[in-house]
Short mmCIF file of C-alpha atoms in Angstrom, two decimals:
data_model
loop_
_atom_site.label_atom_id
_atom_site.label_comp_id
_atom_site.label_asym_id
_atom_site.label_seq_id
_atom_site.Cartn_x
_atom_site.Cartn_y
_atom_site.Cartn_z
CA MET C 6 42.60 -1.37 -4.01
CA THR C 7 44.76 -2.64 -6.84
CA TYR C 8 47.41 -1.44 -9.24
CA CYS C 9 48.10 -3.28 -12.50
CA LEU C 10 49.80 -2.08 -15.66
CA ALA C 11 50.88 -3.42 -19.02
CA MET C 12 53.06 -2.07 -21.83
CA ARG C 13 53.28 -2.92 -25.50
CA LEU C 14 56.79 -2.51 -26.83
CA LYS C 15 58.44 -3.39 -30.12
CA GLU C 16 60.21 -6.28 -28.38
CA GLY C 17 57.10 -7.65 -26.68
CA LEU C 18 54.84 -7.14 -23.66
CA VAL C 19 55.37 -6.32 -19.97
CA PHE C 20 52.73 -6.99 -17.31
CA CYS C 21 52.94 -6.03 -13.63
CA SER C 22 50.44 -6.37 -10.78
CA ASP C 23 50.23 -6.05 -7.01
CA SER C 24 48.54 -8.68 -4.81
CA ARG C 25 46.67 -6.82 -2.08
CA THR C 26 42.92 -7.20 -1.76
CA ASN C 27 40.76 -5.71 0.92
CA ALA C 28 37.12 -5.87 1.94
CA GLY C 29 37.26 -2.89 4.29
CA ILE C 30 40.51 -1.67 5.82
CA ASP C 31 40.40 -4.39 8.50
CA ASN C 32 40.14 -7.30 6.09
CA VAL C 33 43.28 -7.45 3.98
CA SER C 34 44.45 -10.48 2.00
CA ALA C 35 46.93 -11.33 -0.74
CA TYR C 36 45.73 -12.77 -4.05
CA SER C 37 47.68 -12.75 -7.28
CA LYS C 38 45.98 -10.60 -9.91
CA MET C 39 47.99 -12.01 -12.81
CA HIS C 40 46.61 -14.99 -14.74
CA ARG C 41 48.31 -16.65 -17.71
CA PHE C 42 46.57 -18.65 -20.43
CA SER C 43 49.18 -19.94 -22.83
CA VAL C 44 49.27 -22.67 -25.43
CA GLU C 45 52.97 -23.44 -25.77
CA GLY C 46 54.33 -22.55 -29.18
CA SER C 47 51.15 -20.99 -30.62
CA ARG C 48 49.56 -18.41 -28.28
CA HIS C 49 50.22 -16.43 -25.11
CA PHE C 50 47.57 -14.53 -23.12
CA THR C 51 47.89 -12.71 -19.78
CA LEU C 52 45.01 -11.22 -17.77
CA LEU C 53 45.39 -8.66 -14.95
CA SER C 54 42.37 -8.05 -12.74
CA ALA C 55 40.94 -5.23 -10.59
CA GLY C 56 37.60 -4.84 -8.84
CA ASN C 57 35.25 -7.24 -7.09
CA LEU C 58 37.29 -10.34 -6.14
CA ALA C 59 34.40 -12.79 -6.51
CA THR C 60 33.76 -11.45 -10.02
CA THR C 61 37.41 -11.63 -11.12
CA GLN C 62 37.78 -15.15 -9.71
CA ALA C 63 34.60 -16.28 -11.48
CA VAL C 64 35.79 -14.76 -14.78
CA VAL C 65 39.19 -16.45 -14.53
CA LYS C 66 37.55 -19.76 -13.63
CA LYS C 67 35.22 -19.59 -16.64
CA LEU C 68 38.10 -18.68 -19.01
CA ARG C 69 40.04 -21.72 -17.77
CA THR C 70 37.06 -24.06 -17.84
CA ASP C 71 36.10 -23.00 -21.36
CA MET C 72 39.60 -23.93 -22.55
CA THR C 73 38.88 -27.55 -21.59
CA GLN C 74 35.50 -27.62 -23.38
CA SER C 75 34.51 -27.72 -27.03
CA GLY C 76 32.95 -24.22 -27.28
CA PRO C 77 34.65 -20.85 -27.85
CA SER C 78 37.62 -20.20 -25.59
CA LEU C 79 41.08 -18.61 -25.47
CA ARG C 80 42.23 -21.81 -27.19
CA THR C 81 39.89 -21.33 -30.18
CA VAL C 82 39.76 -17.56 -30.81
CA SER C 83 41.48 -16.59 -34.05
CA THR C 84 42.71 -13.08 -33.11
CA VAL C 85 43.62 -11.18 -29.92
CA GLN C 86 40.72 -8.84 -30.71
CA GLU C 87 38.36 -11.83 -30.74
CA ALA C 88 39.93 -13.00 -27.47
CA VAL C 89 39.37 -9.70 -25.67
CA ASP C 90 35.81 -9.52 -26.96
CA TYR C 91 35.21 -12.96 -25.45
CA VAL C 92 36.74 -11.81 -22.13
CA GLY C 93 34.43 -8.77 -22.20
CA VAL C 94 31.40 -11.00 -22.75
CA VAL C 95 32.41 -13.27 -19.85
CA ASN C 96 33.02 -10.26 -17.58
CA ALA C 97 29.59 -8.77 -18.30
CA LEU C 98 27.91 -12.19 -17.99
CA VAL C 99 29.42 -12.95 -14.58
CA GLN C 100 28.39 -9.54 -13.23
CA ARG C 101 24.84 -9.98 -14.51
CA GLN C 102 24.57 -13.41 -12.86
CA GLN C 103 25.81 -12.01 -9.54
CA ALA C 104 23.49 -8.99 -9.70
CA GLU C 105 20.46 -11.24 -10.37
CA ARG C 106 21.29 -13.32 -7.29
CA ASP C 107 21.71 -10.24 -5.08
CA ALA C 108 18.83 -8.71 -3.13
CA ALA C 109 20.80 -5.49 -2.46
CA HIS C 110 22.51 -3.23 -5.02
CA THR C 111 26.09 -4.41 -4.57
CA ASN C 112 28.84 -3.25 -6.90
CA PHE C 113 30.11 -6.39 -8.67
CA GLU C 114 32.20 -4.49 -11.22
CA ALA C 115 35.58 -5.72 -12.43
CA THR C 116 38.12 -4.22 -14.84
CA PHE C 117 40.84 -6.14 -16.65
CA ILE C 118 43.97 -5.66 -18.68
CA PHE C 119 44.22 -8.40 -21.27
CA GLY C 120 47.01 -8.95 -23.76
CA GLY C 121 48.99 -11.50 -25.68
CA GLN C 122 49.93 -12.80 -29.06
CA ILE C 123 48.70 -15.47 -31.46
CA ALA C 124 51.23 -17.03 -33.86
CA GLY C 125 51.48 -15.08 -37.10
CA GLN C 126 49.94 -11.94 -35.57
CA LYS C 127 51.31 -8.99 -33.60
CA PRO C 128 51.16 -8.75 -29.78
CA GLU C 129 48.38 -6.50 -28.41
CA ILE C 130 47.10 -5.25 -25.04
CA PHE C 131 43.59 -4.10 -24.11
CA MET C 132 41.74 -2.69 -21.12
CA VAL C 133 38.33 -4.34 -20.53
CA TYR C 134 35.71 -2.18 -18.79
CA PRO C 135 33.05 -3.53 -16.38
CA GLN C 136 30.53 -2.96 -19.19
CA GLY C 137 32.34 -5.54 -21.33
CA ASN C 138 33.71 -3.05 -23.89
CA TYR C 139 37.44 -2.38 -24.26
CA ILE C 140 40.17 -0.11 -25.60
CA HIS C 141 43.70 -0.83 -26.85
CA GLU C 142 46.92 1.11 -26.29
CA SER C 143 48.36 3.42 -28.93
CA ARG C 144 51.72 4.48 -30.33
CA GLU C 145 51.47 7.70 -28.22
CA HIS C 146 50.19 5.86 -25.14
CA PRO C 147 51.89 2.44 -25.18
CA PHE C 148 50.77 1.45 -21.68
CA LEU C 149 47.49 0.69 -19.89
CA GLN C 150 46.75 0.90 -16.16
CA ILE C 151 43.88 -0.20 -13.90
CA GLY C 152 43.12 0.47 -10.23
CA GLU C 153 45.14 3.11 -8.36
CA ILE C 154 46.72 4.57 -11.50
CA LYS C 155 47.76 8.14 -10.61
CA TYR C 156 50.83 7.81 -8.39
CA GLY C 157 52.66 5.60 -10.86
CA LYS C 158 51.68 7.39 -14.08
CA PRO C 159 54.21 10.28 -14.32
CA ILE C 160 57.21 7.95 -14.69
CA LEU C 161 55.39 6.03 -17.44
CA ASP C 162 54.37 9.25 -19.21
CA ARG C 163 57.96 10.46 -19.31
CA VAL C 164 59.88 7.29 -20.07
CA VAL C 165 57.83 4.60 -21.81
CA SER C 166 57.91 4.51 -25.59
CA PRO C 167 57.51 1.48 -27.88
CA GLU C 168 61.29 1.53 -28.55
CA LEU C 169 62.19 0.86 -24.90
CA ASP C 170 63.71 -2.60 -24.49
CA LEU C 171 61.85 -5.18 -22.41
CA GLU C 172 64.14 -5.18 -19.38
CA ARG C 173 64.24 -1.39 -19.04
CA ALA C 174 60.48 -1.27 -19.49
CA ALA C 175 60.09 -3.93 -16.79
CA ARG C 176 62.29 -1.92 -14.39
CA CYS C 177 60.15 1.11 -15.18
CA ALA C 178 57.02 -0.91 -14.32
CA LEU C 179 58.58 -1.90 -10.97
CA VAL C 180 59.37 1.76 -10.22
CA SER C 181 55.80 2.74 -11.06
CA MET C 182 54.56 -0.02 -8.76
CA ASN C 183 57.01 0.95 -6.00
CA SER C 184 55.85 4.60 -6.10
CA THR C 185 52.24 3.50 -5.85
CA MET C 186 52.90 1.17 -2.90
CA ARG C 187 54.66 3.98 -1.02
CA SER C 188 51.64 6.26 -1.39
CA ASN C 189 48.68 3.87 -1.09
CA ALA C 190 48.73 1.20 1.61
CA THR C 191 45.98 -0.76 -0.15
CA VAL C 192 48.41 -1.57 -2.99
CA GLY C 193 50.95 -4.09 -1.78
CA PRO C 194 53.30 -7.01 -2.41
CA PRO C 195 53.92 -9.65 -3.58
CA ILE C 196 54.47 -8.06 -6.99
CA ASP C 197 54.04 -10.20 -10.10
CA LEU C 198 56.08 -9.24 -13.14
CA LEU C 199 55.83 -10.90 -16.53
CA ILE C 200 58.03 -10.20 -19.52
CA TYR C 201 56.81 -11.70 -22.76
CA ARG C 202 59.18 -11.55 -25.73
CA ARG C 203 57.47 -11.18 -29.11
CA ASN C 204 57.14 -14.33 -31.24
CA VAL C 205 58.36 -16.67 -28.49
CA PHE C 206 54.95 -18.12 -27.47
CA ASP C 207 56.08 -19.34 -24.08
CA GLU C 208 54.70 -18.42 -20.65
CA GLY C 209 57.16 -15.51 -20.48
CA ARG C 210 59.74 -14.64 -17.83
CA PHE C 211 57.80 -14.49 -14.57
CA LEU C 212 58.98 -12.93 -11.29
CA HIS C 213 57.07 -13.14 -8.00
CA LEU C 214 58.62 -10.53 -5.70
CA GLY C 215 57.72 -10.57 -2.00
CA GLU C 216 57.92 -7.64 0.40
CA ASP C 217 61.41 -8.60 1.59
CA ASP C 218 62.74 -9.37 -1.88
CA ALA C 219 66.24 -7.88 -2.16
CA PHE C 220 65.82 -6.99 -5.84
CA LEU C 221 62.55 -5.13 -5.24
CA GLN C 222 64.09 -3.26 -2.30
CA ALA C 223 67.17 -2.37 -4.36
CA ILE C 224 64.95 -0.98 -7.14
CA GLY C 225 63.19 1.34 -4.66
CA GLN C 226 66.42 2.45 -3.00
CA CYS C 227 68.31 3.06 -6.26
CA TRP C 228 65.38 4.95 -7.70
CA SER C 229 65.22 7.33 -4.72
CA GLU C 230 68.94 8.00 -5.10
CA GLY C 231 68.54 8.46 -8.85
CA LEU C 232 65.80 11.06 -8.32
CA ILE C 233 68.04 13.02 -5.96
CA GLN C 234 70.74 12.97 -8.64
CA ALA C 235 68.18 14.06 -11.27
CA LEU C 236 67.21 16.98 -9.04
CA GLU C 237 70.85 18.10 -9.09
CA THR C 238 70.82 18.34 -12.90
CA LEU C 239 67.88 20.78 -13.01
CA PRO C 240 68.55 24.38 -14.09
CA LYS C 241 69.33 26.80 -11.24
CA PHE C 242 67.27 29.88 -10.42
CA SER C 243 68.64 33.15 -11.80
CA TRP C 244 69.75 34.36 -8.36
CA GLU C 245 71.80 31.24 -7.69
CA THR C 246 75.09 32.55 -9.07
CA ALA C 247 78.20 30.43 -8.68
CA ALA C 248 79.23 32.45 -5.61
CA ASP C 249 75.79 32.25 -4.00
CA THR C 250 75.51 28.51 -4.61
CA GLN C 251 78.79 27.88 -2.82
CA ALA C 252 77.74 30.02 0.11
CA VAL C 253 74.42 28.18 0.41
CA SER C 254 76.09 24.79 0.03
CA HIS C 255 78.47 25.68 2.79
CA VAL C 256 75.79 26.69 5.25
CA TYR C 257 73.24 24.01 4.33
CA PRO C 258 75.03 20.96 2.92
CA PHE C 259 72.72 18.81 0.85
CA PRO C 260 72.81 15.21 2.03
CA PRO C 261 73.22 13.14 -1.17
CA ASN C 262 71.79 9.96 0.35
CA SER C 263 69.02 11.37 2.52
CA MET Z 16 40.81 21.25 -10.85
CA THR Z 17 43.75 22.64 -8.93
CA TYR Z 18 47.12 21.60 -7.61
CA CYS Z 19 48.80 23.50 -4.79
CA LEU Z 20 51.57 22.43 -2.44
CA ALA Z 21 53.68 23.86 0.35
CA MET Z 22 56.77 22.64 2.21
CA ARG Z 23 58.20 23.55 5.57
CA LEU Z 24 61.99 23.34 5.60
CA LYS Z 25 64.62 24.34 8.10
CA GLU Z 26 65.52 27.30 5.89
CA GLY Z 27 61.96 28.49 5.38
CA LEU Z 28 58.81 27.82 3.34
CA VAL Z 29 58.05 27.00 -0.30
CA PHE Z 30 54.61 27.51 -1.87
CA CYS Z 31 53.59 26.51 -5.39
CA SER Z 32 50.23 26.68 -7.20
CA ASP Z 33 48.75 26.34 -10.67
CA SER Z 34 46.25 28.87 -12.11
CA ARG Z 35 43.66 26.87 -14.03
CA THR Z 36 40.00 27.02 -13.01
CA ASN Z 37 37.13 25.42 -14.80
CA ALA Z 38 33.37 25.36 -14.51
CA GLY Z 39 32.81 22.40 -16.79
CA ILE Z 40 35.37 21.33 -19.37
CA ASP Z 41 34.21 24.02 -21.81
CA ASN Z 42 34.66 26.94 -19.43
CA VAL Z 43 38.34 27.26 -18.53
CA SER Z 44 39.96 30.37 -17.05
CA ALA Z 45 43.20 31.37 -15.34
CA TYR Z 46 43.14 32.77 -11.80
CA SER Z 47 46.10 32.89 -9.46
CA LYS Z 48 45.54 30.69 -6.42
CA MET Z 49 48.38 32.22 -4.39
CA HIS Z 50 47.59 35.13 -2.08
CA ARG Z 51 50.12 36.92 0.12
CA PHE Z 52 49.35 38.86 3.28
CA SER Z 53 52.55 40.31 4.64
CA VAL Z 54 53.39 43.06 7.05
CA GLU Z 55 56.94 44.02 6.08
CA GLY Z 56 59.42 43.26 8.80
CA SER Z 57 57.05 41.56 11.24
CA ARG Z 58 54.88 38.86 9.61
CA HIS Z 59 54.50 36.88 6.38
CA PHE Z 60 51.44 34.82 5.43
CA THR Z 61 50.65 32.99 2.18
CA LEU Z 62 47.34 31.35 1.29
CA LEU Z 63 46.85 28.75 -1.50
CA SER Z 64 43.28 27.99 -2.55
CA ALA Z 65 41.35 25.08 -4.07
CA GLY Z 66 37.65 24.47 -4.56
CA ASN Z 67 34.70 26.75 -5.36
CA LEU Z 68 36.13 29.91 -6.93
CA ALA Z 69 33.41 32.21 -5.56
CA THR Z 70 34.11 30.89 -2.06
CA THR Z 71 37.88 31.26 -2.31
CA GLN Z 72 37.57 34.79 -3.72
CA ALA Z 73 35.15 35.79 -0.95
CA VAL Z 74 37.48 34.34 1.70
CA VAL Z 75 40.50 36.21 0.31
CA LYS Z 76 38.48 39.43 0.07
CA LYS Z 77 37.37 39.16 3.70
CA LEU Z 78 40.92 38.43 4.92
CA ARG Z 79 42.15 41.54 3.09
CA THR Z 80 39.28 43.75 4.23
CA ASP Z 81 39.65 42.65 7.84
CA MET Z 82 43.29 43.79 7.75
CA THR Z 83 42.09 47.35 7.13
CA GLN Z 84 39.54 47.27 9.98
CA SER Z 85 39.90 47.36 13.74
CA GLY Z 86 38.70 43.80 14.50
CA PRO Z 87 40.69 40.53 14.43
CA SER Z 88 42.70 39.99 11.25
CA LEU Z 89 45.97 38.57 9.92
CA ARG Z 90 47.47 41.86 11.14
CA THR Z 91 46.35 41.30 14.77
CA VAL Z 92 46.64 37.52 15.37
CA SER Z 93 49.43 36.69 17.81
CA THR Z 94 50.45 33.23 16.47
CA VAL Z 95 50.29 31.34 13.14
CA GLN Z 96 47.97 28.87 14.87
CA GLU Z 97 45.61 31.73 15.75
CA ALA Z 98 45.88 32.95 12.14
CA VAL Z 99 44.90 29.59 10.63
CA ASP Z 100 42.03 29.25 13.08
CA TYR Z 101 40.76 32.66 11.91
CA VAL Z 102 41.11 31.53 8.25
CA GLY Z 103 39.12 28.39 9.10
CA VAL Z 104 36.35 30.46 10.70
CA VAL Z 105 36.17 32.75 7.64
CA ASN Z 106 36.11 29.74 5.27
CA ALA Z 107 33.23 28.08 7.14
CA LEU Z 108 31.36 31.41 7.47
CA VAL Z 109 31.55 32.22 3.74
CA GLN Z 110 30.28 28.75 2.81
CA ARG Z 111 27.39 29.03 5.27
CA GLN Z 112 26.38 32.41 3.83
CA GLN Z 113 26.47 31.05 0.27
CA ALA Z 114 24.52 27.92 1.21
CA GLU Z 115 21.80 30.00 2.91
CA ARG Z 116 21.39 32.10 -0.24
CA ASP Z 117 21.20 29.01 -2.48
CA ALA Z 118 17.89 27.30 -3.31
CA ALA Z 119 19.64 24.19 -4.66
CA HIS Z 120 22.26 22.07 -2.89
CA THR Z 121 25.39 23.41 -4.56
CA ASN Z 122 28.84 22.44 -3.34
CA PHE Z 123 30.48 25.64 -2.09
CA GLU Z 124 33.43 23.87 -0.45
CA ALA Z 125 36.94 25.30 -0.48
CA THR Z 126 40.23 23.96 0.88
CA PHE Z 127 43.32 26.02 1.65
CA ILE Z 128 46.97 25.73 2.47
CA PHE Z 129 47.97 28.50 4.83
CA GLY Z 130 51.42 29.23 6.17
CA GLY Z 131 53.79 31.89 7.30
CA GLN Z 132 55.79 33.28 10.15
CA ILE Z 133 55.34 35.92 12.85
CA ALA Z 134 58.47 37.65 14.21
CA GLY Z 135 59.93 35.76 17.16
CA GLN Z 136 58.13 32.51 16.23
CA LYS Z 137 58.88 29.62 13.90
CA PRO Z 138 57.41 29.31 10.37
CA GLU Z 139 54.46 26.91 10.04
CA ILE Z 140 52.14 25.55 7.32
CA PHE Z 141 48.59 24.21 7.67
CA MET Z 142 45.89 22.68 5.49
CA VAL Z 143 42.41 24.14 6.14
CA TYR Z 144 39.47 21.83 5.41
CA PRO Z 145 36.09 23.01 4.09
CA GLN Z 146 34.72 22.35 7.58
CA GLY Z 147 37.03 25.03 8.98
CA ASN Z 148 39.33 22.66 10.88
CA TYR Z 149 42.97 22.19 9.93
CA ILE Z 150 46.12 20.07 10.22
CA HIS Z 151 49.81 20.97 10.16
CA GLU Z 152 52.74 19.23 8.50
CA SER Z 153 55.13 17.00 10.46
CA ARG Z 154 58.82 16.11 10.58
CA GLU Z 155 58.02 12.88 8.68
CA HIS Z 156 55.66 14.61 6.24
CA PRO Z 157 57.09 18.13 5.73
CA PHE Z 158 54.76 19.02 2.85
CA LEU Z 159 51.03 19.58 2.32
CA GLN Z 160 49.03 19.30 -0.92
CA ILE Z 161 45.49 20.23 -2.02
CA GLY Z 162 43.55 19.49 -5.22
CA GLU Z 163 44.93 16.93 -7.70
CA ILE Z 164 47.56 15.58 -5.31
CA LYS Z 165 48.41 12.07 -6.54
CA TYR Z 166 50.49 12.53 -9.70
CA GLY Z 167 52.96 14.86 -7.99
CA LYS Z 168 53.24 13.06 -4.65
CA PRO Z 169 55.83 10.29 -5.32
CA ILE Z 170 58.67 12.76 -5.99
CA LEU Z 171 57.83 14.63 -2.77
CA ASP Z 172 57.66 11.37 -0.79
CA ARG Z 173 61.11 10.34 -1.96
CA VAL Z 174 63.01 13.62 -1.89
CA VAL Z 175 61.56 16.22 0.47
CA SER Z 176 62.96 16.37 3.99
CA PRO Z 177 63.24 19.40 6.29
CA GLU Z 178 67.00 19.55 5.61
CA LEU Z 179 66.54 20.23 1.88
CA ASP Z 180 67.64 23.77 1.01
CA LEU Z 181 65.02 26.23 -0.28
CA GLU Z 182 66.10 26.31 -3.93
CA ARG Z 183 66.30 22.52 -4.30
CA ALA Z 184 62.93 22.21 -2.56
CA ALA Z 185 61.48 24.82 -4.95
CA ARG Z 186 62.80 22.90 -7.97
CA CYS Z 187 61.24 19.76 -6.51
CA ALA Z 188 57.91 21.61 -6.21
CA LEU Z 189 58.14 22.63 -9.88
CA VAL Z 190 58.82 19.01 -10.89
CA SER Z 191 55.81 17.85 -8.86
CA MET Z 192 53.69 20.54 -10.57
CA ASN Z 193 55.08 19.66 -14.01
CA SER Z 194 54.23 15.96 -13.55
CA THR Z 195 50.70 16.88 -12.52
CA MET Z 196 50.17 19.20 -15.50
CA ARG Z 197 51.31 16.48 -17.88
CA SER Z 198 48.74 14.04 -16.52
CA ASN Z 199 45.74 16.27 -15.74
CA ALA Z 200 44.69 18.91 -18.28
CA THR Z 201 42.63 20.76 -15.64
CA VAL Z 202 45.86 21.70 -13.82
CA GLY Z 203 47.70 24.35 -15.83
CA PRO Z 204 49.97 27.39 -16.02
CA PRO Z 205 50.80 30.09 -15.13
CA ILE Z 206 52.60 28.56 -12.14
CA ASP Z 207 53.16 30.71 -9.06
CA LEU Z 208 56.19 29.87 -6.92
CA LEU Z 209 57.04 31.56 -3.65
CA ILE Z 210 60.19 31.00 -1.62
CA TYR Z 211 60.09 32.49 1.85
CA ARG Z 212 63.37 32.49 3.80
CA ARG Z 213 62.96 32.06 7.57
CA ASN Z 214 63.21 35.22 9.70
CA VAL Z 215 63.28 37.60 6.72
CA PHE Z 216 59.65 38.84 6.95
CA ASP Z 217 59.46 40.10 3.38
CA GLU Z 218 57.02 39.06 0.65
CA GLY Z 219 59.39 36.26 -0.38
CA ARG Z 220 60.95 35.51 -3.76
CA PHE Z 221 58.02 35.23 -6.15
CA LEU Z 222 58.05 33.69 -9.65
CA HIS Z 223 55.11 33.76 -12.06
CA LEU Z 224 55.89 31.21 -14.78
CA GLY Z 225 53.76 31.15 -17.93
CA GLU Z 226 53.26 28.22 -20.27
CA ASP Z 227 56.08 29.35 -22.59
CA ASP Z 228 58.48 30.23 -19.80
CA ALA Z 229 61.93 28.91 -20.77
CA PHE Z 230 62.87 28.04 -17.18
CA LEU Z 231 59.69 26.02 -16.62
CA GLN Z 232 60.19 24.19 -19.90
CA ALA Z 233 63.84 23.50 -19.06
CA ILE Z 234 62.81 22.02 -15.70
CA GLY Z 235 60.43 19.59 -17.43
CA GLN Z 236 62.92 18.62 -20.13
CA CYS Z 237 65.86 18.14 -17.74
CA TRP Z 238 63.72 16.12 -15.37
CA SER Z 239 62.64 13.71 -18.12
CA GLU Z 240 66.29 13.23 -19.08
CA GLY Z 241 67.24 12.79 -15.42
CA LEU Z 242 64.62 10.04 -15.00
CA ILE Z 243 66.00 8.19 -18.01
CA GLN Z 244 69.45 8.40 -16.43
CA ALA Z 245 68.02 7.21 -13.10
CA LEU Z 246 66.48 4.23 -14.87
CA GLU Z 247 69.96 3.30 -16.11
CA THR Z 248 71.28 3.09 -12.53
CA LEU Z 249 68.68 0.49 -11.44
CA PRO Z 250 69.87 -3.05 -10.68
CA LYS Z 251 69.72 -5.44 -13.65
CA PHE Z 252 67.68 -8.63 -13.73
CA SER Z 253 69.61 -11.80 -12.97
CA TRP Z 254 69.51 -12.97 -16.60
CA GLU Z 255 71.05 -9.74 -17.90
CA THR Z 256 74.67 -10.80 -17.80
CA ALA Z 257 77.32 -8.50 -19.22
CA ALA Z 258 77.33 -10.44 -22.49
CA ASP Z 259 73.54 -10.46 -22.78
CA THR Z 260 73.28 -6.76 -22.07
CA GLN Z 261 75.69 -5.96 -24.85
CA ALA Z 262 73.81 -8.11 -27.28
CA VAL Z 263 70.50 -6.48 -26.40
CA SER Z 264 72.02 -3.00 -26.55
CA HIS Z 265 73.32 -3.76 -29.99
CA VAL Z 266 70.01 -4.87 -31.39
CA TYR Z 267 67.81 -2.31 -29.60
CA PRO Z 268 69.80 0.85 -28.89
CA PHE Z 269 68.24 2.84 -26.07
CA PRO Z 270 67.70 6.45 -27.14
CA PRO Z 271 69.16 8.57 -24.28
CA ASN Z 272 67.17 11.69 -25.20
CA SER Z 273 63.88 10.13 -26.19
#
């Protein structure tokens, strides 16, 4: 399985991805699912991948190779929309080639999040379907997810808005990833995190966080403690009068760090 | 769809269920999925249901009818384990009857959470599979879920332990339900919440919370604000020095109530 997400904020873009791949539960590997295609000073693109590993590797390879050739590529496209359309074409093409070679009916599907900025234009993010078509985020839904999306969605639904600054949004992405890793063993570290600041046109701030990374562990630990604090702020039931609450607290003390 | 959950705590049991049923997206109704079978002073049982509505209604009807007859029933079973085994037999029997009547290959499956206490014994909760078999909770995993379980699981994973008191656990269940309703439109109010205190053998404290219920709305609102506060407590990235943070805060003020 896989979990990748991206956010479009007023300040720029945040991308986050896990690295676990598996062909059956007894064949687990680690591959980065984050791929950057930047031209320093003029354009930044990041691709996050989910699905068939051979397909995603072939797509990434073709995107990179095309950038060194004279034909259309991420170096030549004139808008992010044109770029994602090109990625969709490559995705569909690779799958068709693999299906034609295959005697069985294997699932070669791959899904991508693709985003970036070209100088003079605004940053954008898209989700590319296996069919080669794509959707973009919206003001009301400023994030996109692929793979195992459910466990990590509630925190995004409640907190992410375009006004959120890049660092807070990035911490929110790490929390979403941490929640997903706790619940689904096929999503796992290292975690790749990329923070791209609007109009900078560099490769972005990139963090590669392994399982034992102290920062990643601190995020998970602090978040659990924060949730317990948040639970304390919720309204009490009508029968929990001040007197009752004290009595209950006395008999069953709530461990603040459990 | 459906979302139901139950927790076993040292103080007792918590049950929570939504009420939305749908046969296709254009045929949505509200049915309670929480069913209580108590014998005042000696035994308390609660059943939460997911799956084929005709199956779950037939199962509930048979459990109730059996209690008025002379044969085995929730009135006669001598342990909670014996009770859940009986529920599993009834579930499998009802599905077999419906499948035999059916000319097509319809899915009549239903899944249940079943729990309670018999005087002199400890409270227990079980999940009953469509096949009629069942599992119980554990010290490490003191809650059970059926239906749309993923959105509401991270909060349970991080917060619920057997030591949590009943009211805090019940608030946690409402948060888990609220998160699920936000993300999946086929899970919806009214929400049924039941808090059963160990060794009391009554029907439990029961709340039926409609969509416009002020308490339910306050839980959702306070939780969103609590998450934003929790996000503030997370460790900062290495490049966010005190000076940098101030500068960023100045340019992009973070809205505390957004």
